[in-house]
Backbone as a ProteinNet text record, in pm:
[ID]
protein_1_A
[PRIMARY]
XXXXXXXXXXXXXXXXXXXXXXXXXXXXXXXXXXXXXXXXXXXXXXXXXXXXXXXXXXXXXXXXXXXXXXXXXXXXXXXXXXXXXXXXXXXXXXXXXXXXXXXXXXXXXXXXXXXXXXXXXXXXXXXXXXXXXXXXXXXXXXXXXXXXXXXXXXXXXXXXXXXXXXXXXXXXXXX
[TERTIARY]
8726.3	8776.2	8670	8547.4	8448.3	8450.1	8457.4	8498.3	8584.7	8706.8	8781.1	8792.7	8675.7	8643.8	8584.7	8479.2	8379.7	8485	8549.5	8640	8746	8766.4	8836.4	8745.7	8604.5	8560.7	8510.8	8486.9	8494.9	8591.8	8692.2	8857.3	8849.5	8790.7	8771.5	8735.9	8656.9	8520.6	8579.4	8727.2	8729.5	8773.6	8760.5	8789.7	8805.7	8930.2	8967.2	8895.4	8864.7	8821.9	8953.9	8860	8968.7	9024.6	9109.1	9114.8	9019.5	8914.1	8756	8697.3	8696.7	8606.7	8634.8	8727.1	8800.2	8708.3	8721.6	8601.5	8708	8586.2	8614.5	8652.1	8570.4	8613.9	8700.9	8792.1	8891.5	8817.6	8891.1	8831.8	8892.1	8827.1	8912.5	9011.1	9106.6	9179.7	9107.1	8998.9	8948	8865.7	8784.7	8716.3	8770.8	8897.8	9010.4	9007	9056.3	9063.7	8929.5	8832.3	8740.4	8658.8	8702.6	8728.3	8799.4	8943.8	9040.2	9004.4	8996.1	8939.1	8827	8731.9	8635.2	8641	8740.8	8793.7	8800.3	8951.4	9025.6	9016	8868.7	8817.7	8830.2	8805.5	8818	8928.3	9017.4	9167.3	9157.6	9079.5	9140.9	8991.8	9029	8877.9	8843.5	8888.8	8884.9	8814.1	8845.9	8780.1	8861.7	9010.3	9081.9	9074.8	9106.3	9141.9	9319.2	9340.8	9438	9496.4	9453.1	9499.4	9459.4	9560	9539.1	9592	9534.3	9560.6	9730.3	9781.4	9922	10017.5	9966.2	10038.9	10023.6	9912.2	9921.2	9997.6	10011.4	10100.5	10228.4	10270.2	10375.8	10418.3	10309.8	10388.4	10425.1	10320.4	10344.2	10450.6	10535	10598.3	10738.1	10781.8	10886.5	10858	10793.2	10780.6	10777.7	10674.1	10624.5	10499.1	10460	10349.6	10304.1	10209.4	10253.4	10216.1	10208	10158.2	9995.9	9883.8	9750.6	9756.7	9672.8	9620.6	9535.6	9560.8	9468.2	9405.6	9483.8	9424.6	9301.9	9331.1	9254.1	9310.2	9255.2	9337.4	9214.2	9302.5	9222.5	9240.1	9188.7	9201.6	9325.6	9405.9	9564.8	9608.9	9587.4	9620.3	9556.4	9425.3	9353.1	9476.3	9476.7	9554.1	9671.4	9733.5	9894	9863.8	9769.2	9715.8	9666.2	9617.2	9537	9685.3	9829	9884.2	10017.6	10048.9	10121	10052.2	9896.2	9820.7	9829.2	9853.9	9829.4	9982.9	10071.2	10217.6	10310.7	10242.9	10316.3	10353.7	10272.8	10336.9	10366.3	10411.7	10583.8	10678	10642	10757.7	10802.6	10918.2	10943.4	10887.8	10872.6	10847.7	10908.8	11051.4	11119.2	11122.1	11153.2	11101.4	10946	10875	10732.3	10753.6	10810	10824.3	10916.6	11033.2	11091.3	11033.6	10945.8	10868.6	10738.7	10717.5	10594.4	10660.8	10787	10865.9	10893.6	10913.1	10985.7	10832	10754.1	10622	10598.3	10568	10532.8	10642.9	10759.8	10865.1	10842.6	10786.5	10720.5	10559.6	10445.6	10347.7	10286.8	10175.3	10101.6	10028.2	10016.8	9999	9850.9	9718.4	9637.5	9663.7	9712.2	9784.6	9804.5	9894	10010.6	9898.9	9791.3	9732.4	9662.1	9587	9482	9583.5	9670.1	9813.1	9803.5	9827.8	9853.4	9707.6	9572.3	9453	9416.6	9463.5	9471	9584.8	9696.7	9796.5	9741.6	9683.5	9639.7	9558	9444	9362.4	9357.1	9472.5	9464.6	9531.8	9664.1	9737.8	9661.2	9571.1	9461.2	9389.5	9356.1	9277.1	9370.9	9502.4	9582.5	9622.1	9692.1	9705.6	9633	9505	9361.3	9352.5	9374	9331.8	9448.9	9563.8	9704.9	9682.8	9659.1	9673.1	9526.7	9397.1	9288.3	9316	9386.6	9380	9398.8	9324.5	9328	9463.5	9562.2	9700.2	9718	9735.2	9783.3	9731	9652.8	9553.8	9684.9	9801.9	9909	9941.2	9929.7	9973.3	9858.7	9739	9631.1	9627.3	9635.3	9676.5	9689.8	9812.3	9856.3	9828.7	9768.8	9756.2	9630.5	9523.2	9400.9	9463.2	9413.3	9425.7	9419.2	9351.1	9326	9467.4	9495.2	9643.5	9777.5	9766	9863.4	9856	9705.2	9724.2	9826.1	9824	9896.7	10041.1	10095.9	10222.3	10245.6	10118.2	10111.8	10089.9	10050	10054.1	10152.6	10192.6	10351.3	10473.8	10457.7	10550.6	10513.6	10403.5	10408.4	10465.4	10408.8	10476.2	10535.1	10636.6	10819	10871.7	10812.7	10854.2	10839.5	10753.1	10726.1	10765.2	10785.4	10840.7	11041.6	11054.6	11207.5	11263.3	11167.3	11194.2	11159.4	11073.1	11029.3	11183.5	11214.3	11358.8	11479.7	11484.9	11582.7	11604.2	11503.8	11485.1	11522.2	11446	11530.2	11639.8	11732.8	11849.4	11926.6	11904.1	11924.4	11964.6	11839.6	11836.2	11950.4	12054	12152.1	12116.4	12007.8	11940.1	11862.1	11890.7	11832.5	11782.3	11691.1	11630.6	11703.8
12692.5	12560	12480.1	12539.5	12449.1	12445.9	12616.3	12625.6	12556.2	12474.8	12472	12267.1	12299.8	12108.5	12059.2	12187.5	12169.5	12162.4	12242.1	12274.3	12128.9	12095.5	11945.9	11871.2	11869	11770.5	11768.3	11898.2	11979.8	11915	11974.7	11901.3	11781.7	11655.3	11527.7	11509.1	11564.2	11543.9	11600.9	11742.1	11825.7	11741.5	11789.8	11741.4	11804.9	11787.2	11859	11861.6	11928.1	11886.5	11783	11668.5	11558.7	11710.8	11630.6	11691.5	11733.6	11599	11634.4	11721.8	11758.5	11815.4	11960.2	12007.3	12147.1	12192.5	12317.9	12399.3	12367.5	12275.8	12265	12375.6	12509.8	12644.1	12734.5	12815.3	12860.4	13024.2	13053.9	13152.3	13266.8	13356	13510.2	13504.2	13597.8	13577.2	13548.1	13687.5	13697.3	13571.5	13497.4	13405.3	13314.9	13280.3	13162.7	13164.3	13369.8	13340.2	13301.7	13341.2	13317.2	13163.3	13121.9	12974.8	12892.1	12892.1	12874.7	12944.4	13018.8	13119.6	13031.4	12963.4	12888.5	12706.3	12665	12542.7	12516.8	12662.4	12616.3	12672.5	12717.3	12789.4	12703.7	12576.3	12537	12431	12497.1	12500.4	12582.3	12701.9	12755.3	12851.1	12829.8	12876.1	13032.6	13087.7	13228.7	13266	13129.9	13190.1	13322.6	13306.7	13428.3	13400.4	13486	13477.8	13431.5	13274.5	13226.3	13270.4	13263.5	13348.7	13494.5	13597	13710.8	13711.7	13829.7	13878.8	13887.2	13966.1	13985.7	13885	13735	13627.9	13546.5	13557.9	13479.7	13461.4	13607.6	13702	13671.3	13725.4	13688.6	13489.1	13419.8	13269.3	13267.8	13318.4	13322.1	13369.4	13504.7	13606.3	13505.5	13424.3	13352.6	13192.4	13182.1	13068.9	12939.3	12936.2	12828.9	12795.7	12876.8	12791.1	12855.4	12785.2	12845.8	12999.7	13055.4	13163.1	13128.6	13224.3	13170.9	13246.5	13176.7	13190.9	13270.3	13472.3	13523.1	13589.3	13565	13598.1	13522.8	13363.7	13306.8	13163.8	13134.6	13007.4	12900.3	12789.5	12659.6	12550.6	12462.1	12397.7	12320.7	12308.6	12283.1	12414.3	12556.8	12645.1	12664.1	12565.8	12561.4	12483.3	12383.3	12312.5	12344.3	12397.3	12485.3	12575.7	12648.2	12714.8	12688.5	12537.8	12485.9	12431.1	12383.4	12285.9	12461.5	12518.2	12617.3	12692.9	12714	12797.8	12679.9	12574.9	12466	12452.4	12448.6	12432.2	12572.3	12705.8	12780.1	12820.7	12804	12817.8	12709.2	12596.9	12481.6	12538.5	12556.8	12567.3	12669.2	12702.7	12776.7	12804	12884.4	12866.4	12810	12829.4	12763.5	12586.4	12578.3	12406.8	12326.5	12449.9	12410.7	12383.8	12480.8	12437.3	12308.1	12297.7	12196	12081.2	12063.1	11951.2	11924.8	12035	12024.5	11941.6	12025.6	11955.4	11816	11759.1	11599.5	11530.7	11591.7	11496	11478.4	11586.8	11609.6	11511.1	11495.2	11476.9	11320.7	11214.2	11119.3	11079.2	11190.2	11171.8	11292.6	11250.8	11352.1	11467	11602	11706.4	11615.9	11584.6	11522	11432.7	11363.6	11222.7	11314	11388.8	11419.5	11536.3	11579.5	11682.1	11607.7	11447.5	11380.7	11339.9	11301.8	11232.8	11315.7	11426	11508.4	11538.5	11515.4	11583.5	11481.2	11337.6	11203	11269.3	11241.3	11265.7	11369.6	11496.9	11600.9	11549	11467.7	11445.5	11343.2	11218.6	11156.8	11219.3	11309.6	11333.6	11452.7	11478.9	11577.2	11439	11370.5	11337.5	11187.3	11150.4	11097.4	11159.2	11277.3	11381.9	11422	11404.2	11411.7	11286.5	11206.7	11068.3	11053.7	11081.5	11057.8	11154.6	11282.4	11381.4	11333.2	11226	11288.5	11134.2	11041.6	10901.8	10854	10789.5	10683.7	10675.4	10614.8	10554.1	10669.8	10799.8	10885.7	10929.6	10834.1	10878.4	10853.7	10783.2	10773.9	10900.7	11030.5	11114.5	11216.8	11155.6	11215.3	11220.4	11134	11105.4	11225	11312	11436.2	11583.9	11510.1	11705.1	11650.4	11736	11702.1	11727.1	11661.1	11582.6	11711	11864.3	11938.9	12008.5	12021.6	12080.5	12063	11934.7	11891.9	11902.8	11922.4	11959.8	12032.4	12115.4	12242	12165.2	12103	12080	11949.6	11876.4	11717.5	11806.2	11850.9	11953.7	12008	12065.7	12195.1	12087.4	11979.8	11855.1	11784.8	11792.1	11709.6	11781	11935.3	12000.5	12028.9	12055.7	12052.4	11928.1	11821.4	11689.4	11673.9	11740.2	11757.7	11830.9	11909	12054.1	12046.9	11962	11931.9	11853.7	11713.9	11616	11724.8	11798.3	11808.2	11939.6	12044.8	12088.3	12049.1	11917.1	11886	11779.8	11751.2	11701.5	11738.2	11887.6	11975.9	12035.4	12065.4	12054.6	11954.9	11782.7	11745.1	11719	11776.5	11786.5	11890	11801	11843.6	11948.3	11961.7	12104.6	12194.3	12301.3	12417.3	12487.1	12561.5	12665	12801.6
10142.8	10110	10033.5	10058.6	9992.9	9854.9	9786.8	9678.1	9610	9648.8	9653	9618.9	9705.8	9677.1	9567.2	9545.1	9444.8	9305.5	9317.1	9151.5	9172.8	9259.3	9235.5	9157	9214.3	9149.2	8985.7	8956.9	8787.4	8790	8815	8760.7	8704.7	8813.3	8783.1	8661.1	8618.6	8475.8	8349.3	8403.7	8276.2	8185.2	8051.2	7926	7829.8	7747.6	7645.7	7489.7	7420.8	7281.2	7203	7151.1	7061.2	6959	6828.6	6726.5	6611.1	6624.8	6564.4	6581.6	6765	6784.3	6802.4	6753.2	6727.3	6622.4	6593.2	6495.9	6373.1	6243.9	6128.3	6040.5	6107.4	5996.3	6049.5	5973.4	5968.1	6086.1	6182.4	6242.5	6285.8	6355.6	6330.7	6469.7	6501.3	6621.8	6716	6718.5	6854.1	6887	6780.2	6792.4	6863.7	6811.9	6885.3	7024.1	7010.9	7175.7	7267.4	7235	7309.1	7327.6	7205.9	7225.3	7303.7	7328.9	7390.3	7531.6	7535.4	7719.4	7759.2	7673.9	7709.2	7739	7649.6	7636.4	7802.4	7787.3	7912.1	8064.9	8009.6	8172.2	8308.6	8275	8404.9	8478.3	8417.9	8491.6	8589.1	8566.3	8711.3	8742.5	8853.2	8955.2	8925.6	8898.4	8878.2	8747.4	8649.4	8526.8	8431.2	8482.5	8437.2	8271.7	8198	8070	8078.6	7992.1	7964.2	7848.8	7753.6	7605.9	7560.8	7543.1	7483.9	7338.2	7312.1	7155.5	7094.8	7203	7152.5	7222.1	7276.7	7320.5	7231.4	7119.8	7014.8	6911.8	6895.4	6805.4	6825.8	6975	6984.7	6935.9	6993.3	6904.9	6815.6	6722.1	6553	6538.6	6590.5	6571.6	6570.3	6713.8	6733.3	6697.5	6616.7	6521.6	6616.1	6695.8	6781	6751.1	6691	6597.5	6403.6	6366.4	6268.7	6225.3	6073.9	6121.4	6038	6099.7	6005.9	5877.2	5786.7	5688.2	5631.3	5560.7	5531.5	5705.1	5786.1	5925.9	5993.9	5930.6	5975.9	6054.1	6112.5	6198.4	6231.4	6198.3	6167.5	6283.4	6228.6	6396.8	6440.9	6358.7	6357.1	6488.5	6410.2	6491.4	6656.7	6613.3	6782.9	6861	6794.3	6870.4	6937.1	6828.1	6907.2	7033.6	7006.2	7093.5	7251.6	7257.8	7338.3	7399.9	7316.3	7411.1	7488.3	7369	7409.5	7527	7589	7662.6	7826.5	7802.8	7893.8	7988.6	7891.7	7967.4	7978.4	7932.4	7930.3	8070.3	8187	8305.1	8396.4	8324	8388.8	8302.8	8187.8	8049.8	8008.5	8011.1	7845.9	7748.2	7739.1	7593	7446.8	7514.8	7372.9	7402.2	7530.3	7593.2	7507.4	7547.3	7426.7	7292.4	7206.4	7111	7052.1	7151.3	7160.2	7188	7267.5	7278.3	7158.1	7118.3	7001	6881.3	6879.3	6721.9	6746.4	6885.2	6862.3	6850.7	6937.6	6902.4	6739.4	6680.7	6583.8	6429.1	6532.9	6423.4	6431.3	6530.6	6520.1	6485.3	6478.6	6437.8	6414.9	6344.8	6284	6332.8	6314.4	6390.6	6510.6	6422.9	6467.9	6585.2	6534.3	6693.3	6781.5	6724.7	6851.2	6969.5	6920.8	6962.8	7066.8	6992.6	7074.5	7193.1	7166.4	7254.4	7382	7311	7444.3	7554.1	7480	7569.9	7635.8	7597.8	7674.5	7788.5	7760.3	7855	7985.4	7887.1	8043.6	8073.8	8070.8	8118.9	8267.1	8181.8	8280.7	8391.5	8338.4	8449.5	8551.1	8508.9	8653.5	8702.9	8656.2	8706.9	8795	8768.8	8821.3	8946.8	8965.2	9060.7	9188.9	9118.3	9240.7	9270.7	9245.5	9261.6	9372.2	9350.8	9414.6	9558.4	9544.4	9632.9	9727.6	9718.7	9775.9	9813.2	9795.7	9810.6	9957.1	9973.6	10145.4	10185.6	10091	10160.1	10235.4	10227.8	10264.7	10411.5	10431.9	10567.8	10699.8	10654.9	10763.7	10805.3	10780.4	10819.8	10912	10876.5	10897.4	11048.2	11108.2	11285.9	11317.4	11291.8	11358.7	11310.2	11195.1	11099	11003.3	10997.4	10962.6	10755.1	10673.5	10534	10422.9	10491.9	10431.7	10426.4	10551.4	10593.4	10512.5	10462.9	10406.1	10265.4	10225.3	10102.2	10011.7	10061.1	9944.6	9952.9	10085.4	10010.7	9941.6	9945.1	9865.9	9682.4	9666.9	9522.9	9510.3	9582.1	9535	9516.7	9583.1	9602.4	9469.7	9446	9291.2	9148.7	9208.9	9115.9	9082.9	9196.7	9200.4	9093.2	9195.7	9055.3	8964.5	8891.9	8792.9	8698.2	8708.5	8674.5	8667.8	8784.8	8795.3	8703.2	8669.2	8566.9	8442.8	8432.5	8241.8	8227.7	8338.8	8323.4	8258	8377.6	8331.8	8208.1	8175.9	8056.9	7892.8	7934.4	7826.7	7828.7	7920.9	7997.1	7918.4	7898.1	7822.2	7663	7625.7	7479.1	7399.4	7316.9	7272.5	7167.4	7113.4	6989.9	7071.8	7089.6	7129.6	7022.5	7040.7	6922	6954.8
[MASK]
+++++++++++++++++++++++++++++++++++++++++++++++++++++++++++++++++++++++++++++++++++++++++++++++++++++++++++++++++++++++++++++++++++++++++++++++++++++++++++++++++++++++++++++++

């Protein structure tokens, strides 16, 4: 569990690269990935590899992002990469791209990229703030604060996950 505390508090601090701060030069797959595997290492405690070679491929392939240039990919393509690697396990994949195009269809690839590393950011660090917060000490009386963890998370995630569903559930254009 200690482990476990410590990576909350990483969590607290993580931070995404802006759109600036994405690599200015055009780079090779593997480079990406190991970029991206590094970005987004500390999402998860294990340090697993989040992006592979032929999951990239496959985006390009079903036109969720674009395809690179000469076999090279720029930081436009980081970006797709970074938001498609982040929601691919709440989302769809075609939900992703669906959500990439309406952002995009109101602002500029740039905005919409910073938009979103604001958005994750706060929302981890909203989440911990929510899940580790005092009010919650009412329950603490009968079941010690650790206990309840996992289902104060799986409970957020359900909600979460239920609203962004049915959301696209909604949306009258399917791909």
């Amino acid at each position: 569990m200690k482990d476990y505390e410590e990576w909350v508090k990483r969590l607290m601090n993580f931070r995404l690269p802006r759109f600036d701060e994405l690599p200015e030069i055009a780079l090779y797959l593997d480079q990406v990935i190991e970029y991206v595997n590094e970005v987004l290492a500390d999402l998860h405690q294990d340090k697993r590899e989040v992006i592979t070679r032929s999951m990239v491929n496959n985006y390009v392939k079903h036109k969720i992002m674009p395809a690179p240039h000469k076999k090279r990919y720029t930081n436009e393509h980081i970006a797709y990469i970074i938001v498609i690697s982040t929601f691919k396990s709440i989302m769809s994949l075609n939900n992703i791209d669906v959500g990439i195009q309406s952002v995009l269809s109101g602002m500029e690839p740039k905005l919409g990229y910073d938009v979103f590393v604001e958005y994750v950011e706060s929302s981890i660090r909203g989440t911990i703030a929510r899940i580790l917060r005092e009010e919650d000490s009412k329950w603490e009386p009968a079941h010690d604060g650790m206990v309840l963890l996992p289902l104060k998370i799986a409970s957020l995630t359900f909600a979460g996950k239920t609203l962004i569903d049915n959301f696209f559930d909604t949306k009258e254009e399917k791909i």
